[in-house]
Amino acid sequence: MIRILSIGIDCISSIIFVIPAIFILQCAVFRQRNCNQFIAIFIFSLYSIAVFSVVGIPVVGTFKIDFSLNLIPLIDIVNSPIEYTKNTILNIVLFMPLGFLVPVIWKNYRSVKIMVLMGFVVSVTIEILQIFAFRLTDIDDLITNTTGTVIGYYISKRFSFKLPFQLADNKEYLIRFEPFIILAVMLFITVFLKPIVSNGLWDIVLSSSWWQGIK
């Protein structure tokens, strides 16, 4: 319940920054002005914000270095098989939308090699940032996150990448990196801007009669 509430507050707190950021990116940077494109980027952006919330990306003012590393694959399955299996499934499910949405929206990314690389790069970035958030940096997460991305890609391919908001196949250099740029912008919003609003929302929630009733 608290985890779902936290993700919801993070998403609500980010929307105020996400919408103008998308407008600036689409109109000024990528020079693409289309309602379907805006909807597609908005969905992908909210998904990115939700992922950053679930994995526990640190926000400004909370950075603490903690080098808790696991570089040996599958070692935790021996110590805690049930918990390991649950985390594995959750990680795979969490990254399946990445593998699904990106090739649906961007035709340039309809390659399993590209999506493996993207899933790996996003996972590595998250694992590095978790060093500053008192969370374990785990090689198993890299494997499961990338696996989830690949599964999402093949689900998308099964539907022939057909959804009503796909973007045009654009070879312009900057637009080729559009999903990575959007992820970077959403990461910036998560770390530096979201806390401006979310801290106030948490104060309201924690002081409400509703919260006092479920404590």
PDB file of N, CA, C and O in Angstrom, residues 3-70:
ATOM      1  N   ARG A   3       4.019   1.493  -0.778  1.00  0.00           N
ATOM      2  CA  ARG A   3       4.849   1.544  -1.985  1.00  0.00           C
ATOM      3  C   ARG A   3       4.057   2.082  -3.170  1.00  0.00           C
ATOM      4  O   ARG A   3       4.561   2.896  -3.951  1.00  0.00           O
ATOM      5  N   ILE A   4       2.810   1.638  -3.313  1.00  0.00           N
ATOM      6  CA  ILE A   4       1.952   2.126  -4.393  1.00  0.00           C
ATOM      7  C   ILE A   4       1.682   3.617  -4.218  1.00  0.00           C
ATOM      8  O   ILE A   4       1.711   4.394  -5.180  1.00  0.00           O
ATOM      9  N   LEU A   5       1.428   4.018  -2.963  1.00  0.00           N
ATOM     10  CA  LEU A   5       1.198   5.433  -2.670  1.00  0.00           C
ATOM     11  C   LEU A   5       2.422   6.268  -3.027  1.00  0.00           C
ATOM     12  O   LEU A   5       2.304   7.350  -3.608  1.00  0.00           O
ATOM     13  N   SER A   6       3.593   5.751  -2.700  1.00  0.00           N
ATOM     14  CA  SER A   6       4.840   6.463  -2.987  1.00  0.00           C
ATOM     15  C   SER A   6       5.029   6.660  -4.486  1.00  0.00           C
ATOM     16  O   SER A   6       5.394   7.756  -4.942  1.00  0.00           O
ATOM     17  N   ILE A   7       4.779   5.600  -5.262  1.00  0.00           N
ATOM     18  CA  ILE A   7       4.909   5.699  -6.718  1.00  0.00           C
ATOM     19  C   ILE A   7       3.897   6.702  -7.269  1.00  0.00           C
ATOM     20  O   ILE A   7       4.218   7.510  -8.155  1.00  0.00           O
ATOM     21  N   GLY A   8       2.674   6.661  -6.735  1.00  0.00           N
ATOM     22  CA  GLY A   8       1.645   7.593  -7.183  1.00  0.00           C
ATOM     23  C   GLY A   8       2.022   9.040  -6.904  1.00  0.00           C
ATOM     24  O   GLY A   8       1.856   9.920  -7.766  1.00  0.00           O
ATOM     25  N   ILE A   9       2.545   9.307  -5.718  1.00  0.00           N
ATOM     26  CA  ILE A   9       2.959  10.666  -5.369  1.00  0.00           C
ATOM     27  C   ILE A   9       4.123  11.111  -6.243  1.00  0.00           C
ATOM     28  O   ILE A   9       4.179  12.262  -6.697  1.00  0.00           O
ATOM     29  N   ASP A  10       5.057  10.198  -6.516  1.00  0.00           N
ATOM     30  CA  ASP A  10       6.187  10.538  -7.393  1.00  0.00           C
ATOM     31  C   ASP A  10       5.704  10.919  -8.788  1.00  0.00           C
ATOM     32  O   ASP A  10       6.189  11.893  -9.384  1.00  0.00           O
ATOM     33  N   CYS A  11       4.756  10.153  -9.326  1.00  0.00           N
ATOM     34  CA  CYS A  11       4.241  10.438 -10.672  1.00  0.00           C
ATOM     35  C   CYS A  11       3.483  11.757 -10.705  1.00  0.00           C
ATOM     36  O   CYS A  11       3.679  12.575 -11.617  1.00  0.00           O
ATOM     37  N   ILE A  12       2.625  11.980  -9.704  1.00  0.00           N
ATOM     38  CA  ILE A  12       1.863  13.226  -9.648  1.00  0.00           C
ATOM     39  C   ILE A  12       2.796  14.426  -9.501  1.00  0.00           C
ATOM     40  O   ILE A  12       2.622  15.463 -10.144  1.00  0.00           O
ATOM     41  N   SER A  13       3.826  14.264  -8.669  1.00  0.00           N
ATOM     42  CA  SER A  13       4.776  15.354  -8.433  1.00  0.00           C
ATOM     43  C   SER A  13       5.589  15.669  -9.673  1.00  0.00           C
ATOM     44  O   SER A  13       6.058  16.808  -9.844  1.00  0.00           O
ATOM     45  N   SER A  14       5.770  14.682 -10.525  1.00  0.00           N
ATOM     46  CA  SER A  14       6.608  14.873 -11.707  1.00  0.00           C
ATOM     47  C   SER A  14       5.853  15.451 -12.886  1.00  0.00           C
ATOM     48  O   SER A  14       6.457  16.091 -13.762  1.00  0.00           O
ATOM     49  N   ILE A  15       4.531  15.232 -12.940  1.00  0.00           N
ATOM     50  CA  ILE A  15       3.746  15.659 -14.108  1.00  0.00           C
ATOM     51  C   ILE A  15       3.891  17.147 -14.370  1.00  0.00           C
ATOM     52  O   ILE A  15       3.970  17.582 -15.530  1.00  0.00           O
ATOM     53  N   ILE A  16       3.947  17.948 -13.308  1.00  0.00           N
ATOM     54  CA  ILE A  16       4.051  19.391 -13.471  1.00  0.00           C
ATOM     55  C   ILE A  16       5.313  19.790 -14.221  1.00  0.00           C
ATOM     56  O   ILE A  16       5.374  20.832 -14.873  1.00  0.00           O
ATOM     57  N   PHE A  17       6.337  18.937 -14.151  1.00  0.00           N
ATOM     58  CA  PHE A  17       7.582  19.198 -14.872  1.00  0.00           C
ATOM     59  C   PHE A  17       7.660  18.411 -16.181  1.00  0.00           C
ATOM     60  O   PHE A  17       8.291  18.855 -17.138  1.00  0.00           O
ATOM     61  N   VAL A  18       7.024  17.246 -16.213  1.00  0.00           N
ATOM     62  CA  VAL A  18       7.090  16.379 -17.394  1.00  0.00           C
ATOM     63  C   VAL A  18       6.412  17.029 -18.596  1.00  0.00           C
ATOM     64  O   VAL A  18       6.963  17.032 -19.705  1.00  0.00           O
ATOM     65  N   ILE A  19       5.219  17.577 -18.402  1.00  0.00           N
ATOM     66  CA  ILE A  19       4.464  18.140 -19.521  1.00  0.00           C
ATOM     67  C   ILE A  19       5.225  19.273 -20.215  1.00  0.00           C
ATOM     68  O   ILE A  19       5.395  19.242 -21.443  1.00  0.00           O
ATOM     69  N   PRO A  20       5.693  20.293 -19.490  1.00  0.00           N
ATOM     70  CA  PRO A  20       6.463  21.332 -20.203  1.00  0.00           C
ATOM     71  C   PRO A  20       7.761  20.813 -20.796  1.00  0.00           C
ATOM     72  O   PRO A  20       8.198  21.282 -21.859  1.00  0.00           O
ATOM     73  N   ALA A  21       8.391  19.826 -20.142  1.00  0.00           N
ATOM     74  CA  ALA A  21       9.629  19.256 -20.682  1.00  0.00           C
ATOM     75  C   ALA A  21       9.383  18.588 -22.024  1.00  0.00           C
ATOM     76  O   ALA A  21      10.169  18.731 -22.963  1.00  0.00           O
ATOM     77  N   ILE A  22       8.260  17.856 -22.137  1.00  0.00           N
ATOM     78  CA  ILE A  22       7.921  17.199 -23.404  1.00  0.00           C
ATOM     79  C   ILE A  22       7.647  18.233 -24.489  1.00  0.00           C
ATOM     80  O   ILE A  22       8.093  18.088 -25.628  1.00  0.00           O
ATOM     81  N   PHE A  23       6.906  19.290 -24.129  1.00  0.00           N
ATOM     82  CA  PHE A  23       6.633  20.343 -25.106  1.00  0.00           C
ATOM     83  C   PHE A  23       7.926  20.960 -25.633  1.00  0.00           C
ATOM     84  O   PHE A  23       8.087  21.183 -26.839  1.00  0.00           O
ATOM     85  N   ILE A  24       8.851  21.237 -24.732  1.00  0.00           N
ATOM     86  CA  ILE A  24      10.125  21.840 -25.143  1.00  0.00           C
ATOM     87  C   ILE A  24      10.902  20.881 -26.040  1.00  0.00           C
ATOM     88  O   ILE A  24      11.436  21.269 -27.086  1.00  0.00           O
ATOM     89  N   LEU A  25      10.960  19.609 -25.635  1.00  0.00           N
ATOM     90  CA  LEU A  25      11.701  18.624 -26.428  1.00  0.00           C
ATOM     91  C   LEU A  25      11.084  18.451 -27.811  1.00  0.00           C
ATOM     92  O   LEU A  25      11.791  18.457 -28.829  1.00  0.00           O
ATOM     93  N   GLN A  26       9.761  18.294 -27.856  1.00  0.00           N
ATOM     94  CA  GLN A  26       9.112  18.004 -29.124  1.00  0.00           C
ATOM     95  C   GLN A  26       9.079  19.215 -30.060  1.00  0.00           C
ATOM     96  O   GLN A  26       9.263  19.067 -31.271  1.00  0.00           O
ATOM     97  N   CYS A  27       8.845  20.389 -29.508  1.00  0.00           N
ATOM     98  CA  CYS A  27       8.685  21.575 -30.359  1.00  0.00           C
ATOM     99  C   CYS A  27      10.004  22.282 -30.651  1.00  0.00           C
ATOM    100  O   CYS A  27      10.236  22.718 -31.775  1.00  0.00           O
ATOM    101  N   ALA A  28      10.877  22.391 -29.656  1.00  0.00           N
ATOM    102  CA  ALA A  28      12.094  23.177 -29.827  1.00  0.00           C
ATOM    103  C   ALA A  28      13.308  22.336 -30.193  1.00  0.00           C
ATOM    104  O   ALA A  28      14.159  22.775 -30.958  1.00  0.00           O
ATOM    105  N   VAL A  29      13.386  21.127 -29.625  1.00  0.00           N
ATOM    106  CA  VAL A  29      14.587  20.304 -29.841  1.00  0.00           C
ATOM    107  C   VAL A  29      14.410  19.382 -31.040  1.00  0.00           C
ATOM    108  O   VAL A  29      15.189  19.418 -31.995  1.00  0.00           O
ATOM    109  N   PHE A  30      13.367  18.542 -31.010  1.00  0.00           N
ATOM    110  CA  PHE A  30      13.164  17.567 -32.075  1.00  0.00           C
ATOM    111  C   PHE A  30      12.298  18.101 -33.218  1.00  0.00           C
ATOM    112  O   PHE A  30      12.205  17.466 -34.272  1.00  0.00           O
ATOM    113  N   ARG A  31      11.631  19.239 -32.972  1.00  0.00           N
ATOM    114  CA  ARG A  31      10.799  19.887 -33.990  1.00  0.00           C
ATOM    115  C   ARG A  31       9.749  18.934 -34.561  1.00  0.00           C
ATOM    116  O   ARG A  31       9.577  18.805 -35.764  1.00  0.00           O
ATOM    117  N   GLN A  32       9.081  18.237 -33.647  1.00  0.00           N
ATOM    118  CA  GLN A  32       7.986  17.350 -34.044  1.00  0.00           C
ATOM    119  C   GLN A  32       6.725  17.831 -33.340  1.00  0.00           C
ATOM    120  O   GLN A  32       6.656  17.848 -32.109  1.00  0.00           O
ATOM    121  N   ARG A  33       5.724  18.221 -34.109  1.00  0.00           N
ATOM    122  CA  ARG A  33       4.500  18.784 -33.546  1.00  0.00           C
ATOM    123  C   ARG A  33       3.313  17.932 -33.978  1.00  0.00           C
ATOM    124  O   ARG A  33       2.754  18.124 -35.044  1.00  0.00           O
ATOM    125  N   ASN A  34       2.963  16.977 -33.134  1.00  0.00           N
ATOM    126  CA  ASN A  34       1.884  16.055 -33.470  1.00  0.00           C
ATOM    127  C   ASN A  34       1.273  15.535 -32.178  1.00  0.00           C
ATOM    128  O   ASN A  34       1.993  15.167 -31.242  1.00  0.00           O
ATOM    129  N   CYS A  35      -0.048  15.499 -32.109  1.00  0.00           N
ATOM    130  CA  CYS A  35      -0.731  15.084 -30.883  1.00  0.00           C
ATOM    131  C   CYS A  35      -0.392  13.643 -30.512  1.00  0.00           C
ATOM    132  O   CYS A  35      -0.145  13.339 -29.347  1.00  0.00           O
ATOM    133  N   ASN A  36      -0.389  12.756 -31.508  1.00  0.00           N
ATOM    134  CA  ASN A  36      -0.052  11.358 -31.235  1.00  0.00           C
ATOM    135  C   ASN A  36       1.361  11.218 -30.687  1.00  0.00           C
ATOM    136  O   ASN A  36       1.629  10.393 -29.797  1.00  0.00           O
ATOM    137  N   GLN A  37       2.285  12.006 -31.216  1.00  0.00           N
ATOM    138  CA  GLN A  37       3.655  11.968 -30.722  1.00  0.00           C
ATOM    139  C   GLN A  37       3.722  12.412 -29.273  1.00  0.00           C
ATOM    140  O   GLN A  37       4.421  11.809 -28.456  1.00  0.00           O
ATOM    141  N   PHE A  38       2.982  13.480 -28.947  1.00  0.00           N
ATOM    142  CA  PHE A  38       2.985  13.964 -27.569  1.00  0.00           C
ATOM    143  C   PHE A  38       2.433  12.903 -26.623  1.00  0.00           C
ATOM    144  O   PHE A  38       2.991  12.671 -25.543  1.00  0.00           O
ATOM    145  N   ILE A  39       1.343  12.248 -27.001  1.00  0.00           N
ATOM    146  CA  ILE A  39       0.752  11.202 -26.156  1.00  0.00           C
ATOM    147  C   ILE A  39       1.742  10.055 -25.954  1.00  0.00           C
ATOM    148  O   ILE A  39       1.910   9.546 -24.844  1.00  0.00           O
ATOM    149  N   ALA A  40       2.410   9.653 -27.042  1.00  0.00           N
ATOM    150  CA  ALA A  40       3.367   8.555 -26.959  1.00  0.00           C
ATOM    151  C   ALA A  40       4.503   8.891 -26.017  1.00  0.00           C
ATOM    152  O   ALA A  40       4.871   8.088 -25.149  1.00  0.00           O
ATOM    153  N   ILE A  41       5.077  10.086 -26.169  1.00  0.00           N
ATOM    154  CA  ILE A  41       6.191  10.499 -25.322  1.00  0.00           C
ATOM    155  C   ILE A  41       5.741  10.664 -23.878  1.00  0.00           C
ATOM    156  O   ILE A  41       6.478  10.344 -22.944  1.00  0.00           O
ATOM    157  N   PHE A  42       4.514  11.144 -23.681  1.00  0.00           N
ATOM    158  CA  PHE A  42       3.994  11.319 -22.318  1.00  0.00           C
ATOM    159  C   PHE A  42       3.863   9.968 -21.618  1.00  0.00           C
ATOM    160  O   PHE A  42       4.250   9.819 -20.450  1.00  0.00           O
ATOM    161  N   ILE A  43       3.329   8.966 -22.305  1.00  0.00           N
ATOM    162  CA  ILE A  43       3.205   7.620 -21.731  1.00  0.00           C
ATOM    163  C   ILE A  43       4.584   7.061 -21.376  1.00  0.00           C
ATOM    164  O   ILE A  43       4.799   6.523 -20.285  1.00  0.00           O
ATOM    165  N   PHE A  44       5.527   7.186 -22.305  1.00  0.00           N
ATOM    166  CA  PHE A  44       6.871   6.690 -22.062  1.00  0.00           C
ATOM    167  C   PHE A  44       7.536   7.437 -20.908  1.00  0.00           C
ATOM    168  O   PHE A  44       8.237   6.834 -20.089  1.00  0.00           O
ATOM    169  N   SER A  45       7.289   8.732 -20.807  1.00  0.00           N
ATOM    170  CA  SER A  45       7.889   9.531 -19.738  1.00  0.00           C
ATOM    171  C   SER A  45       7.337   9.142 -18.375  1.00  0.00           C
ATOM    172  O   SER A  45       8.090   8.997 -17.401  1.00  0.00           O
ATOM    173  N   LEU A  46       6.025   8.958 -18.276  1.00  0.00           N
ATOM    174  CA  LEU A  46       5.433   8.538 -17.003  1.00  0.00           C
ATOM    175  C   LEU A  46       5.923   7.155 -16.598  1.00  0.00           C
ATOM    176  O   LEU A  46       6.171   6.883 -15.411  1.00  0.00           O
ATOM    177  N   TYR A  47       6.045   6.262 -17.575  1.00  0.00           N
ATOM    178  CA  TYR A  47       6.603   4.941 -17.278  1.00  0.00           C
ATOM    179  C   TYR A  47       8.015   5.073 -16.717  1.00  0.00           C
ATOM    180  O   TYR A  47       8.367   4.410 -15.733  1.00  0.00           O
ATOM    181  N   SER A  48       8.827   5.941 -17.307  1.00  0.00           N
ATOM    182  CA  SER A  48      10.201   6.140 -16.842  1.00  0.00           C
ATOM    183  C   SER A  48      10.228   6.654 -15.409  1.00  0.00           C
ATOM    184  O   SER A  48      11.011   6.172 -14.573  1.00  0.00           O
ATOM    185  N   ILE A  49       9.362   7.630 -15.108  1.00  0.00           N
ATOM    186  CA  ILE A  49       9.275   8.171 -13.755  1.00  0.00           C
ATOM    187  C   ILE A  49       8.898   7.075 -12.767  1.00  0.00           C
ATOM    188  O   ILE A  49       9.464   6.970 -11.667  1.00  0.00           O
ATOM    189  N   ALA A  50       7.925   6.224 -13.139  1.00  0.00           N
ATOM    190  CA  ALA A  50       7.485   5.134 -12.268  1.00  0.00           C
ATOM    191  C   ALA A  50       8.615   4.148 -12.014  1.00  0.00           C
ATOM    192  O   ALA A  50       8.808   3.682 -10.880  1.00  0.00           O
ATOM    193  N   VAL A  51       9.387   3.815 -13.052  1.00  0.00           N
ATOM    194  CA  VAL A  51      10.522   2.899 -12.887  1.00  0.00           C
ATOM    195  C   VAL A  51      11.548   3.482 -11.925  1.00  0.00           C
ATOM    196  O   VAL A  51      12.030   2.796 -11.011  1.00  0.00           O
ATOM    197  N   PHE A  52      11.879   4.755 -12.100  1.00  0.00           N
ATOM    198  CA  PHE A  52      12.861   5.385 -11.220  1.00  0.00           C
ATOM    199  C   PHE A  52      12.373   5.404  -9.775  1.00  0.00           C
ATOM    200  O   PHE A  52      13.166   5.305  -8.839  1.00  0.00           O
ATOM    201  N   SER A  53      11.069   5.525  -9.594  1.00  0.00           N
ATOM    202  CA  SER A  53      10.503   5.496  -8.246  1.00  0.00           C
ATOM    203  C   SER A  53      10.589   4.100  -7.636  1.00  0.00           C
ATOM    204  O   SER A  53      10.979   3.933  -6.475  1.00  0.00           O
ATOM    205  N   VAL A  54      10.236   3.087  -8.428  1.00  0.00           N
ATOM    206  CA  VAL A  54      10.232   1.703  -7.929  1.00  0.00           C
ATOM    207  C   VAL A  54      11.633   1.253  -7.528  1.00  0.00           C
ATOM    208  O   VAL A  54      11.829   0.614  -6.488  1.00  0.00           O
ATOM    209  N   VAL A  55      12.633   1.588  -8.347  1.00  0.00           N
ATOM    210  CA  VAL A  55      13.993   1.099  -8.078  1.00  0.00           C
ATOM    211  C   VAL A  55      14.704   1.927  -7.024  1.00  0.00           C
ATOM    212  O   VAL A  55      15.793   1.564  -6.579  1.00  0.00           O
ATOM    213  N   GLY A  56      14.115   3.050  -6.614  1.00  0.00           N
ATOM    214  CA  GLY A  56      14.699   3.823  -5.534  1.00  0.00           C
ATOM    215  C   GLY A  56      15.845   4.727  -5.937  1.00  0.00           C
ATOM    216  O   GLY A  56      16.874   4.776  -5.254  1.00  0.00           O
ATOM    217  N   ILE A  57      15.668   5.465  -7.035  1.00  0.00           N
ATOM    218  CA  ILE A  57      16.683   6.430  -7.442  1.00  0.00           C
ATOM    219  C   ILE A  57      16.793   7.515  -6.369  1.00  0.00           C
ATOM    220  O   ILE A  57      15.772   8.079  -5.953  1.00  0.00           O
ATOM    221  N   PRO A  58      17.992   7.842  -5.903  1.00  0.00           N
ATOM    222  CA  PRO A  58      18.130   8.867  -4.859  1.00  0.00           C
ATOM    223  C   PRO A  58      17.788  10.251  -5.392  1.00  0.00           C
ATOM    224  O   PRO A  58      17.982  10.530  -6.577  1.00  0.00           O
ATOM    225  N   VAL A  59      17.244  11.095  -4.524  1.00  0.00           N
ATOM    226  CA  VAL A  59      16.921  12.465  -4.911  1.00  0.00           C
ATOM    227  C   VAL A  59      17.907  13.413  -4.258  1.00  0.00           C
ATOM    228  O   VAL A  59      18.637  13.039  -3.325  1.00  0.00           O
ATOM    229  N   VAL A  60      17.952  14.629  -4.770  1.00  0.00           N
ATOM    230  CA  VAL A  60      18.906  15.613  -4.268  1.00  0.00           C
ATOM    231  C   VAL A  60      18.718  15.811  -2.759  1.00  0.00           C
ATOM    232  O   VAL A  60      17.605  15.881  -2.253  1.00  0.00           O
ATOM    233  N   GLY A  61      19.827  15.854  -2.054  1.00  0.00           N
ATOM    234  CA  GLY A  61      19.794  16.015  -0.609  1.00  0.00           C
ATOM    235  C   GLY A  61      19.823  14.718   0.164  1.00  0.00           C
ATOM    236  O   GLY A  61      19.924  14.730   1.396  1.00  0.00           O
ATOM    237  N   THR A  62      19.722  13.586  -0.540  1.00  0.00           N
ATOM    238  CA  THR A  62      19.714  12.281   0.151  1.00  0.00           C
ATOM    239  C   THR A  62      20.887  11.396  -0.261  1.00  0.00           C
ATOM    240  O   THR A  62      20.927  10.236   0.107  1.00  0.00           O
ATOM    241  N   PHE A  63      21.824  11.934  -1.034  1.00  0.00           N
ATOM    242  CA  PHE A  63      22.927  11.112  -1.530  1.00  0.00           C
ATOM    243  C   PHE A  63      23.818  10.641  -0.381  1.00  0.00           C
ATOM    244  O   PHE A  63      24.341  11.440   0.391  1.00  0.00           O
ATOM    245  N   LYS A  64      23.981   9.341  -0.276  1.00  0.00           N
ATOM    246  CA  LYS A  64      24.897   8.722   0.682  1.00  0.00           C
ATOM    247  C   LYS A  64      25.581   7.554  -0.019  1.00  0.00           C
ATOM    248  O   LYS A  64      24.915   6.680  -0.564  1.00  0.00           O
ATOM    249  N   ILE A  65      26.898   7.535  -0.018  1.00  0.00           N
ATOM    250  CA  ILE A  65      27.615   6.489  -0.732  1.00  0.00           C
ATOM    251  C   ILE A  65      27.628   5.204   0.092  1.00  0.00           C
ATOM    252  O   ILE A  65      27.982   5.197   1.262  1.00  0.00           O
ATOM    253  N   ASP A  66      27.199   4.117  -0.538  1.00  0.00           N
ATOM    254  CA  ASP A  66      27.190   2.799   0.110  1.00  0.00           C
ATOM    255  C   ASP A  66      27.547   1.759  -0.939  1.00  0.00           C
ATOM    256  O   ASP A  66      26.714   1.402  -1.769  1.00  0.00           O
ATOM    257  N   PHE A  67      28.789   1.279  -0.905  1.00  0.00           N
ATOM    258  CA  PHE A  67      29.260   0.327  -1.914  1.00  0.00           C
ATOM    259  C   PHE A  67      28.853  -1.098  -1.541  1.00  0.00           C
ATOM    260  O   PHE A  67      29.674  -1.939  -1.186  1.00  0.00           O
ATOM    261  N   SER A  68      27.546  -1.362  -1.601  1.00  0.00           N
ATOM    262  CA  SER A  68      27.036  -2.714  -1.389  1.00  0.00           C
ATOM    263  C   SER A  68      26.893  -3.367  -2.762  1.00  0.00           C
ATOM    264  O   SER A  68      25.973  -3.043  -3.518  1.00  0.00           O
ATOM    265  N   LEU A  69      27.810  -4.255  -3.080  1.00  0.00           N
ATOM    266  CA  LEU A  69      27.861  -4.824  -4.418  1.00  0.00           C
ATOM    267  C   LEU A  69      27.706  -6.332  -4.379  1.00  0.00           C
ATOM    268  O   LEU A  69      28.176  -6.996  -3.447  1.00  0.00           O
ATOM    269  N   ASN A  70      27.037  -6.867  -5.391  1.00  0.00           N
ATOM    270  CA  ASN A  70      27.012  -8.313  -5.617  1.00  0.00           C
ATOM    271  C   ASN A  70      27.383  -8.550  -7.067  1.00  0.00           C
ATOM    272  O   ASN A  70      26.612  -8.238  -7.973  1.00  0.00           O
TER     273      ASN A  70
END
